[in-house]
PDB file of C-alpha atoms in Angstrom:
ATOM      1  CA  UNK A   1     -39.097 -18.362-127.267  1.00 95.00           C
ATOM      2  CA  UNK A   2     -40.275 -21.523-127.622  1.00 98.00           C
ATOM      3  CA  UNK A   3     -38.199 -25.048-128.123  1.00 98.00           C
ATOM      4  CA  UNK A   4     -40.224 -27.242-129.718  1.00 98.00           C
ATOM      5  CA  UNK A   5     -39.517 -30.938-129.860  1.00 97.00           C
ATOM      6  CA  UNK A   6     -39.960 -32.275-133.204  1.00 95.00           C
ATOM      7  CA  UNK A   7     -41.706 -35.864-134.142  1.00 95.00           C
ATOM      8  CA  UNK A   8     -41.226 -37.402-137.462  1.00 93.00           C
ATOM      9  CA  UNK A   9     -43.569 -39.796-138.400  1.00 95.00           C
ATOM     10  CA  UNK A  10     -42.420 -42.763-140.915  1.00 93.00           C
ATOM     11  CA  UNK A  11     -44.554 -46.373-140.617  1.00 93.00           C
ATOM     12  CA  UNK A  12     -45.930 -45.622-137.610  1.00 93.00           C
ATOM     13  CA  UNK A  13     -42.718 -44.753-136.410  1.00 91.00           C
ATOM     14  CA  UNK A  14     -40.806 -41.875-134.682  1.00 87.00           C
ATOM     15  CA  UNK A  15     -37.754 -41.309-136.966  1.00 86.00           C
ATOM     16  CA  UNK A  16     -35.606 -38.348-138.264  1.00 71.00           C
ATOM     17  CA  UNK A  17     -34.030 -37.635-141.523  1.00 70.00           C
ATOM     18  CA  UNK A  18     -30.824 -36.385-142.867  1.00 63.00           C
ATOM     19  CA  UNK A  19     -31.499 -33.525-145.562  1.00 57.00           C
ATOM     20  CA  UNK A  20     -35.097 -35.101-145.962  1.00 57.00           C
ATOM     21  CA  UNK A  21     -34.134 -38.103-147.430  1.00 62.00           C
ATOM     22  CA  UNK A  22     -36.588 -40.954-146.777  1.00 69.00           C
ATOM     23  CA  UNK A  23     -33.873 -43.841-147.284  1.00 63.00           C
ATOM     24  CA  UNK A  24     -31.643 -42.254-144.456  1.00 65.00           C
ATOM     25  CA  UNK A  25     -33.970 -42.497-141.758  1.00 72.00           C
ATOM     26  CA  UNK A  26     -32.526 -43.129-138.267  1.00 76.00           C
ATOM     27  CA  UNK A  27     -35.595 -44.947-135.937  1.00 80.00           C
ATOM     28  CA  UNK A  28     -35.652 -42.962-132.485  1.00 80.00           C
ATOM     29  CA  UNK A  29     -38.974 -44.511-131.178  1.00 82.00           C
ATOM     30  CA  UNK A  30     -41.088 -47.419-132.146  1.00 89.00           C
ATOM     31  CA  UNK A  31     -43.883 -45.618-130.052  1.00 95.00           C
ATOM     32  CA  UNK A  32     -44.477 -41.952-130.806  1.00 95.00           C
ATOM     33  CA  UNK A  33     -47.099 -41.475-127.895  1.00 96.00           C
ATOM     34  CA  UNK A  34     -44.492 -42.532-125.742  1.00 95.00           C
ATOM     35  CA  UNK A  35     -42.177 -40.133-127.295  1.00 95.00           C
ATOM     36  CA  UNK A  36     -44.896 -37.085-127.172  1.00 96.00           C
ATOM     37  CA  UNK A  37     -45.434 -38.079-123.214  1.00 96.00           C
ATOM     38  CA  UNK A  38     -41.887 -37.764-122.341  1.00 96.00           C
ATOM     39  CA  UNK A  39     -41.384 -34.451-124.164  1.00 96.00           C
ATOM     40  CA  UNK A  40     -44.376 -33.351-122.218  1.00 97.00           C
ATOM     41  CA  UNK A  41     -42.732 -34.411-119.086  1.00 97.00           C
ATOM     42  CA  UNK A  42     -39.932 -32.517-119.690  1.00 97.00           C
ATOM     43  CA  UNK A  43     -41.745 -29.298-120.294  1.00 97.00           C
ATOM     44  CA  UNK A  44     -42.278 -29.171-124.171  1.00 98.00           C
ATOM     45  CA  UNK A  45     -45.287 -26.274-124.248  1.00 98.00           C
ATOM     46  CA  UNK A  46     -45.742 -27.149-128.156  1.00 98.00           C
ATOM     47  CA  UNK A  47     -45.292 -30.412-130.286  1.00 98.00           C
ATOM     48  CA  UNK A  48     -43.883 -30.104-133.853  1.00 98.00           C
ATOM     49  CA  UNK A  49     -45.327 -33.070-135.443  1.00 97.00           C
ATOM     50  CA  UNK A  50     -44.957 -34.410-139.275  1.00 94.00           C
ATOM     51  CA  UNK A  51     -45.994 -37.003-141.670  1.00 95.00           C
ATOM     52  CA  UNK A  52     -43.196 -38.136-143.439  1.00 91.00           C
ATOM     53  CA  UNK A  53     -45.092 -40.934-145.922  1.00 92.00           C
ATOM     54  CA  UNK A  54     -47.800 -38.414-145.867  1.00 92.00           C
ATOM     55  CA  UNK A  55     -45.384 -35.262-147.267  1.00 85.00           C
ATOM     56  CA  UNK A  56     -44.398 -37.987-149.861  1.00 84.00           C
ATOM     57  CA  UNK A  57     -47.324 -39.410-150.926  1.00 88.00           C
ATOM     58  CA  UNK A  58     -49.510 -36.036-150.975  1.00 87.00           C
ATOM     59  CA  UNK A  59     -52.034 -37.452-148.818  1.00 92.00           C
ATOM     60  CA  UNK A  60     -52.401 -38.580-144.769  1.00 94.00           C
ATOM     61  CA  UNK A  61     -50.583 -41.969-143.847  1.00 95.00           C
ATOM     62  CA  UNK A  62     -49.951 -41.913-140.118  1.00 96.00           C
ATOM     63  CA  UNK A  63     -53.684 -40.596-138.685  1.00 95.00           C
ATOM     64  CA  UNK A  64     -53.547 -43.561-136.043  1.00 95.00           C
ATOM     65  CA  UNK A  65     -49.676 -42.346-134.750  1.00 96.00           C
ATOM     66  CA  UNK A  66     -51.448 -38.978-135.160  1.00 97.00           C
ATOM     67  CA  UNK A  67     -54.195 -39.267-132.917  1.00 96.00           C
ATOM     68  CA  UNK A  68     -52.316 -41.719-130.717  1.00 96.00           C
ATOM     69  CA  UNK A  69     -50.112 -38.529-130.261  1.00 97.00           C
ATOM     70  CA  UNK A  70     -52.692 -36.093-129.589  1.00 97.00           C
ATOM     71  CA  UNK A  71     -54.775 -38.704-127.130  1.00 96.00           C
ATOM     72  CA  UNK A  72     -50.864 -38.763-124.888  1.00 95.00           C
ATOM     73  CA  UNK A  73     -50.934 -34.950-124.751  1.00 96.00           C
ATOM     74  CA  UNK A  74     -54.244 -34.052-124.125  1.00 92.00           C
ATOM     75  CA  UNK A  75     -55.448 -30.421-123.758  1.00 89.00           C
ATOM     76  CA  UNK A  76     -51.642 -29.778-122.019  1.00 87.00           C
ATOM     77  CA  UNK A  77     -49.548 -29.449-125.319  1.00 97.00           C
ATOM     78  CA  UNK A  78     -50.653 -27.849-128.448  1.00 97.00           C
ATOM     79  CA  UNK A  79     -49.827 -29.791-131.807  1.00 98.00           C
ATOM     80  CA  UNK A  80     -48.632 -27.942-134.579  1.00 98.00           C
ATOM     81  CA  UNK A  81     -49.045 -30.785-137.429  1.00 98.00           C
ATOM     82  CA  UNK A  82     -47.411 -31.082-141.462  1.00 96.00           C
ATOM     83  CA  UNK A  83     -47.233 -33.752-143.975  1.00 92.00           C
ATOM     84  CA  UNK A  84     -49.568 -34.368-147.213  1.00 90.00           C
ATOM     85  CA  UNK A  85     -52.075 -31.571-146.241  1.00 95.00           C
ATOM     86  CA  UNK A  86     -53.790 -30.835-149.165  1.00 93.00           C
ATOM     87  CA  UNK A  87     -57.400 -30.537-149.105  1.00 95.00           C
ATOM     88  CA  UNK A  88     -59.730 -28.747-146.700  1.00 97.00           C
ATOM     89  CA  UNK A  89     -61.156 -32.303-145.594  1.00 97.00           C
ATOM     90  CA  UNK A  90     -58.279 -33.069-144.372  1.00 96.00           C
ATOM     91  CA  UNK A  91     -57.751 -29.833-142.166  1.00 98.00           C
ATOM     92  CA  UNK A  92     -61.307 -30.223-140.756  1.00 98.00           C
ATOM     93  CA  UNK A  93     -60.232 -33.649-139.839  1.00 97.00           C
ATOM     94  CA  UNK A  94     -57.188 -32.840-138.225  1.00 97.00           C
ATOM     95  CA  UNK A  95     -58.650 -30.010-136.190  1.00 98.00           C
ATOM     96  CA  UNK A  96     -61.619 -32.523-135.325  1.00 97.00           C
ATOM     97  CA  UNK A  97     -58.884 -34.363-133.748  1.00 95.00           C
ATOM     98  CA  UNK A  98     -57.621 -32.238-131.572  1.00 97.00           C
ATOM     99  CA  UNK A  99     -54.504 -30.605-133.260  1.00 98.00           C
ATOM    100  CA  UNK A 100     -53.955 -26.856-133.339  1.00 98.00           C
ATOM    101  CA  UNK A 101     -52.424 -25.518-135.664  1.00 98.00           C
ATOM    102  CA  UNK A 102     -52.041 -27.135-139.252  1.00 98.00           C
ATOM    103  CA  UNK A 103     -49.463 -26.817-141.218  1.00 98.00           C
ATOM    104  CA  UNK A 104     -49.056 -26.780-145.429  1.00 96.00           C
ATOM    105  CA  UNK A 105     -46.423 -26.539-147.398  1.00 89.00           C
ATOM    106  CA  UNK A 106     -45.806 -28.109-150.751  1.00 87.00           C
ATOM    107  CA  UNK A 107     -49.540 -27.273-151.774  1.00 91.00           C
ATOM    108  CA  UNK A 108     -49.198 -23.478-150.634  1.00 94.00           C
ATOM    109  CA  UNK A 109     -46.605 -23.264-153.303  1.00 92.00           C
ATOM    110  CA  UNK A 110     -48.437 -25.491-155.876  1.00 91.00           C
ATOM    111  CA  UNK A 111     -51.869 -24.172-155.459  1.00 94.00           C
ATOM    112  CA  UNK A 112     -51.924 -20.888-153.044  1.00 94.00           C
ATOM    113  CA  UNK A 113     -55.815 -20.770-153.666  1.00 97.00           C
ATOM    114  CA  UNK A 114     -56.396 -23.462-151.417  1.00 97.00           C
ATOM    115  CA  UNK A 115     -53.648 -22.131-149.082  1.00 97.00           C
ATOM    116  CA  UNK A 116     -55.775 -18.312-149.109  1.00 98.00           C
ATOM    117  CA  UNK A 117     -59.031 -20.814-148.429  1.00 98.00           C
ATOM    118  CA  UNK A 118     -57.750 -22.581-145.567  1.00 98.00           C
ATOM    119  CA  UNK A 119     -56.046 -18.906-144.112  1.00 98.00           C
ATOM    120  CA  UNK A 120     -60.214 -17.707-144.409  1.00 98.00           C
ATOM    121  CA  UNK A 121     -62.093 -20.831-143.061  1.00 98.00           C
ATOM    122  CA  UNK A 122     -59.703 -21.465-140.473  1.00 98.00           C
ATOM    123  CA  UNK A 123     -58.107 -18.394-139.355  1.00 98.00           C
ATOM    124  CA  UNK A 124     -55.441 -19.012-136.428  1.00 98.00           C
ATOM    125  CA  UNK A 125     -54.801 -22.038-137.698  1.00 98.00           C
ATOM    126  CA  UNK A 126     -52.700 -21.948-140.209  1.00 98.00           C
ATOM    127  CA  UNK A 127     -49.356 -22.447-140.389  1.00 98.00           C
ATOM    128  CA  UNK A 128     -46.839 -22.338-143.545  1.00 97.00           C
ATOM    129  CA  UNK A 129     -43.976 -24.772-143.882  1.00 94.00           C
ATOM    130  CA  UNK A 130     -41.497 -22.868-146.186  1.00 93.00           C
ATOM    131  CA  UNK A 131     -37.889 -24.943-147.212  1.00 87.00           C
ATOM    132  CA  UNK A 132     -35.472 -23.349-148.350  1.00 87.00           C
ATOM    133  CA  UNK A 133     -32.099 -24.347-150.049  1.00 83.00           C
ATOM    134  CA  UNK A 134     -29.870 -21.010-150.825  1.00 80.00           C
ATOM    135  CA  UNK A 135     -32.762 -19.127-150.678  1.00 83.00           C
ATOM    136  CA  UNK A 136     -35.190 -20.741-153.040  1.00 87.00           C
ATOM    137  CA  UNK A 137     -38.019 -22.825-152.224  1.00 91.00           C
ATOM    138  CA  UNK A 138     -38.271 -26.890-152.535  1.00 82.00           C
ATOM    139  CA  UNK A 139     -41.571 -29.031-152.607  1.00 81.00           C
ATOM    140  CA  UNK A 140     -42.548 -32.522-152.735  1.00 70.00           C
ATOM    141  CA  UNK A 141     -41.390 -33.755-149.634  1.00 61.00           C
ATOM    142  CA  UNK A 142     -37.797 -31.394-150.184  1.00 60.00           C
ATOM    143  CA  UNK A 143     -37.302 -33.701-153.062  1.00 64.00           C
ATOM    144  CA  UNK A 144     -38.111 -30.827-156.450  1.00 74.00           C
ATOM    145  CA  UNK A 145     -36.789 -27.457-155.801  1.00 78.00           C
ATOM    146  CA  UNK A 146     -38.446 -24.467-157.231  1.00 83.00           C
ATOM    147  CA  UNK A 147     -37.642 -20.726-158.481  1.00 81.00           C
ATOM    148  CA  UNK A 148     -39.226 -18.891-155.729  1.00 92.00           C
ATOM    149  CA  UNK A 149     -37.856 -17.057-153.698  1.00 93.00           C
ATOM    150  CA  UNK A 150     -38.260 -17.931-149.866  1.00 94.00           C
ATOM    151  CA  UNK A 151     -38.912 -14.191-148.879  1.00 95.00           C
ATOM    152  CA  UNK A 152     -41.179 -13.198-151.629  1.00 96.00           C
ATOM    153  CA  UNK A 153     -43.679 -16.013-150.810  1.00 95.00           C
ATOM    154  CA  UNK A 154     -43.558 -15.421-147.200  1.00 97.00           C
ATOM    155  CA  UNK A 155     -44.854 -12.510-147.795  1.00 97.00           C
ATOM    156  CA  UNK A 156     -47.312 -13.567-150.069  1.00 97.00           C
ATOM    157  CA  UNK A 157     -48.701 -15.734-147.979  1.00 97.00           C
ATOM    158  CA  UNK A 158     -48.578 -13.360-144.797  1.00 97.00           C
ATOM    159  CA  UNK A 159     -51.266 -10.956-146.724  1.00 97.00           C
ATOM    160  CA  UNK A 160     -52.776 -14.224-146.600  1.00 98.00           C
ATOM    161  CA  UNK A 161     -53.670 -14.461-142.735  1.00 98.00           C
ATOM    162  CA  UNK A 162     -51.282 -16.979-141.738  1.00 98.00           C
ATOM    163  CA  UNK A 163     -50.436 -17.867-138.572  1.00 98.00           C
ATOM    164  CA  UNK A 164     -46.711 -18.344-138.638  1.00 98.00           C
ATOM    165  CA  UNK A 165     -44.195 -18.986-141.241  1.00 98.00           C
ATOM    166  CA  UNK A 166     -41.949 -21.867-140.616  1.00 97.00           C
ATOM    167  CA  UNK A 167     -38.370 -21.878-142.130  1.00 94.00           C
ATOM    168  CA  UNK A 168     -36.284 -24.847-142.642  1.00 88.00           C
ATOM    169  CA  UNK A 169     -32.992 -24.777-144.054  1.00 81.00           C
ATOM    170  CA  UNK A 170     -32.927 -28.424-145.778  1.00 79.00           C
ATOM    171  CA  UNK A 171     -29.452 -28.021-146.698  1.00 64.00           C
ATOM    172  CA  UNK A 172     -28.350 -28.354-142.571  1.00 56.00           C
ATOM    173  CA  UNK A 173     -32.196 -30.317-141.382  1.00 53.00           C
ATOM    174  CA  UNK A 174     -30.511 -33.253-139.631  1.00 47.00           C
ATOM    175  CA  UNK A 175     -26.903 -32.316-140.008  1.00 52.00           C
ATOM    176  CA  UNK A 176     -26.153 -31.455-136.449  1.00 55.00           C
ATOM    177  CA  UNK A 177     -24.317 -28.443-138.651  1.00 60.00           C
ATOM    178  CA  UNK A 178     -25.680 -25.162-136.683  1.00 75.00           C
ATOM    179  CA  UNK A 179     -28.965 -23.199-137.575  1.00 84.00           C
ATOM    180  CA  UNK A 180     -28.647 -21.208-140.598  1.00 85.00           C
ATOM    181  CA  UNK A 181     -29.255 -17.693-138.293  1.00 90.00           C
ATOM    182  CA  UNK A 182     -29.022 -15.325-141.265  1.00 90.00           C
ATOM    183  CA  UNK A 183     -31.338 -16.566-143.317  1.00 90.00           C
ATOM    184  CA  UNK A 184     -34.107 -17.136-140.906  1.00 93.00           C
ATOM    185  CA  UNK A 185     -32.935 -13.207-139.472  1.00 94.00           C
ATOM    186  CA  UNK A 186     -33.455 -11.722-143.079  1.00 93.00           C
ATOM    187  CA  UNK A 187     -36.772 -13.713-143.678  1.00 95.00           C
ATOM    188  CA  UNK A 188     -38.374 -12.855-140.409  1.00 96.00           C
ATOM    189  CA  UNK A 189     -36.965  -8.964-140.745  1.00 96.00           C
ATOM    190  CA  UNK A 190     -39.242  -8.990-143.929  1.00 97.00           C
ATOM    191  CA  UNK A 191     -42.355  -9.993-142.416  1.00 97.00           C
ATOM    192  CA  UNK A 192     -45.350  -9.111-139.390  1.00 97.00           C
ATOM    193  CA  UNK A 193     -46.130 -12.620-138.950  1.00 97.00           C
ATOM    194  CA  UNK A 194     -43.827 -14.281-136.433  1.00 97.00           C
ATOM    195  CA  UNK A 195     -41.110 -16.850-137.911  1.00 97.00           C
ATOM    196  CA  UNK A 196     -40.315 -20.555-136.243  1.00 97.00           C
ATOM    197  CA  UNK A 197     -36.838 -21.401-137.070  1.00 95.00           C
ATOM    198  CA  UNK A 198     -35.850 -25.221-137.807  1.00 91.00           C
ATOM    199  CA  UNK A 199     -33.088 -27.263-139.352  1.00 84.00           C
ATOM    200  CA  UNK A 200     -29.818 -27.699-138.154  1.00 83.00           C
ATOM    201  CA  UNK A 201     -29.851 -26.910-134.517  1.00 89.00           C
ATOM    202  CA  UNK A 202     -27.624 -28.416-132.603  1.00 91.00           C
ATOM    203  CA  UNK A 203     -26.927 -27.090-129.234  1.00 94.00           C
ATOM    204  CA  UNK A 204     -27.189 -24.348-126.640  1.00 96.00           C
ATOM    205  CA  UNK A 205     -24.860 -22.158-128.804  1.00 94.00           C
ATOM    206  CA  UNK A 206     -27.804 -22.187-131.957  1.00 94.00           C
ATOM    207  CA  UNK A 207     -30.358 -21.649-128.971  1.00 96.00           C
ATOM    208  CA  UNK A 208     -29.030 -18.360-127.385  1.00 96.00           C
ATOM    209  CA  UNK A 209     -28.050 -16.650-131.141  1.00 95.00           C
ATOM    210  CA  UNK A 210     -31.992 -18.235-131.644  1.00 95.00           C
ATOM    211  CA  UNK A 211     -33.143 -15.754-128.938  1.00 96.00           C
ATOM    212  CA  UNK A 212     -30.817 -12.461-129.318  1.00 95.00           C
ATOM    213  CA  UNK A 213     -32.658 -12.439-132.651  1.00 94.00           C
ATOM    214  CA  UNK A 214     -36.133 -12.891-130.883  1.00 95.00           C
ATOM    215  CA  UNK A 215     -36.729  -9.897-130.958  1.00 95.00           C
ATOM    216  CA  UNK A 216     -36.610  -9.647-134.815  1.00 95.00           C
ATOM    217  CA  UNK A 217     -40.126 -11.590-135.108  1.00 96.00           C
ATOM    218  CA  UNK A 218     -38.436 -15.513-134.442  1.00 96.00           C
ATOM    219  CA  UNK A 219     -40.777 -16.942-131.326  1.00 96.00           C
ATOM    220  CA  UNK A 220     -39.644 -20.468-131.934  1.00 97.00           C
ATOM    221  CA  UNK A 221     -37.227 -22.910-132.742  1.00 96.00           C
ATOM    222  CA  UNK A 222     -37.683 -26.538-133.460  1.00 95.00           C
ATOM    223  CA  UNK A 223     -35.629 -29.317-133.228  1.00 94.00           C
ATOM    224  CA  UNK A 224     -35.563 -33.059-133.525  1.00 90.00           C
ATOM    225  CA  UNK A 225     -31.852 -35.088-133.836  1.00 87.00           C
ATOM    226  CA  UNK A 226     -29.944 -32.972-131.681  1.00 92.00           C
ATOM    227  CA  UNK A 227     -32.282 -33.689-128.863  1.00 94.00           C
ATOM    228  CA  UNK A 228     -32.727 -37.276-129.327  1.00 91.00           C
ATOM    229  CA  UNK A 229     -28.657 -37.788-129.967  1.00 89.00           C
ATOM    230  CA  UNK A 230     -28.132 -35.859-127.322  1.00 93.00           C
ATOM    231  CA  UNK A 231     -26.316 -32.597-128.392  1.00 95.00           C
ATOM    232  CA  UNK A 232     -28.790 -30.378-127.118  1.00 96.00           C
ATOM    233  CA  UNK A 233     -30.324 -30.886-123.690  1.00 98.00           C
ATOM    234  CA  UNK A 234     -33.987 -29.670-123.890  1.00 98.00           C
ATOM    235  CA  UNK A 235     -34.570 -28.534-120.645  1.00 98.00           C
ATOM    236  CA  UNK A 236     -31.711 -26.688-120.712  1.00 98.00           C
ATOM    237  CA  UNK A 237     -32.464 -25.590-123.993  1.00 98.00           C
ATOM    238  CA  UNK A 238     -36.178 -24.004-123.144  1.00 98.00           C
ATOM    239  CA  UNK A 239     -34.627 -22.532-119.547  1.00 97.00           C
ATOM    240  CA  UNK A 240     -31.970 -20.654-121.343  1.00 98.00           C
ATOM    241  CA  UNK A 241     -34.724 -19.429-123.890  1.00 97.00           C
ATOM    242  CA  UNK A 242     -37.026 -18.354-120.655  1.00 97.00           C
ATOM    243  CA  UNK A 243     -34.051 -16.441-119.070  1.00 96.00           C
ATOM    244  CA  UNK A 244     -33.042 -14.473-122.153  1.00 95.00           C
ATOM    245  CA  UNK A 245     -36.527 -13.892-122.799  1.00 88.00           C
ATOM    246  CA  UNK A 246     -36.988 -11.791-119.356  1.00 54.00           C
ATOM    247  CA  UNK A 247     -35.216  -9.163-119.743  1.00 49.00           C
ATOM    248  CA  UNK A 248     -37.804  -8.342-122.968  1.00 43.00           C
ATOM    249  CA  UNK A 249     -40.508  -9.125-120.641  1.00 42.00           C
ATOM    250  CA  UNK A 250     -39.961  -6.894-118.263  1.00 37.00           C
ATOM    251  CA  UNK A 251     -39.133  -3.506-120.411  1.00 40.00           C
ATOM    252  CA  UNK A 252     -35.369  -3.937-119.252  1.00 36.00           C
TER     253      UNK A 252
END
């Protein structure tokens, strides 16, 4: 499984939210290439990476942190990038600049034709962002929830050709309150495409229950506060994940 390091963009900025609320934003990093370096130091073999203003505004607004980002990496760390995503320009764009797998979530909810285009022109890489409070589906930067049913569209979009389904819990994103490990256990039970689980982890506890589901169709888990408060050491974090994964592995 993999633990993926999470960077929030906001002004330029690496910052992370409590329950997605742009007004409670806690600055980590004035320098998010910095930020990507270190985590590839450390051993990160993926980047979770998100526009905040862009999510909001329904269009890209950090492109500069973006490719600043991507430029620190290089070809070492593959970018999985969210955040305003909403036309197949932008996609192209992205890709152009070196990040791998693109990720949409309010508009594969609003308009799942474009979501079914991108899933044809750019097949594996596409990811969908799904977050969920009590089960139903929220948009617009977490800010307007919907009726729809987190499972239902996952699947929807799986016939799609997605990549990966990622599920947030945006009732515990930021909390430090533990991952929500049934819901992300009955959505990726559902489903052939593989789940990433996110919001709310907060230690090694959340990272070994992460992997004893593994085998359920969860191959990653990302986080962001716990790791830069200090709750969750990532190294330790990914070397527990390698050790329970081994036993799998090897048949035993």
């Amino acid at each position: 499984m993999l633990i993926i390091p999470a960077i929030d963009l906001k002004d330029g900025h690496c910052v992370r939210l409590k329950q997605g609320l742009m007004a409670d934003a806690t600055v980590f990093s004035e320098d998010p290439a910095a930020m990507a370096r270190l985590w590839r130091e450390k051993g990160a073999r993926r980047l979770h990476l998100v526009d905040l203003n862009g999510a909001f505004a329904g269009k890209p607004k950090n492109e500069e942190a973006i490719k600043s980002v991507v430029k620190a990496l290089g070809d070492d760390v593959p970018v999985q990038l969210g955040g305003g995503i909403r036309d197949m320009d932008t996609i192209e764009r992205y890709l152009d600049d070196g990040i791998t797998y693109i990720i949409i979530g309010t508009a594969a909810v609003k308009t799942p034709g474009f979501l079914h285009d991108a899933c044809y022109a750019f097949p594996g890489h596409i990811m969908v962002a799904l977050d969920a409070r009590e089960g139903k589906v929220a948009v617009d930067g977490w800010s307007k929830m919907t009726g729809h049913d987190v499972i239902d569209l996952a699947k929807k979009f799986q016939d799609y050709g997605v990549e990966a389904i990622i599920h947030t819990d945006i009732g515990r994103d930021g909390m430090l309150s533990g991952v929500n490990l049934k819901a992300t256990v009955d959505l990726a039970r559902e489903l052939t495409v593989p789940v990433i689980a996110s919001g709310g982890i907060t230690d090694l506890k959340d990272v070994k229950s992460l992997c004893e589901a593994e085998g359920e169709g969860i191959i990653g888990a990302i986080t962001g506060r716990a790791i830069y408060e200090g709750t969750l050491d990532f190294v330790e974090a990914q070397k527990l994940a390698d050790r329970m994964a081994k036993p799998r592995e090897s048949g035993a």
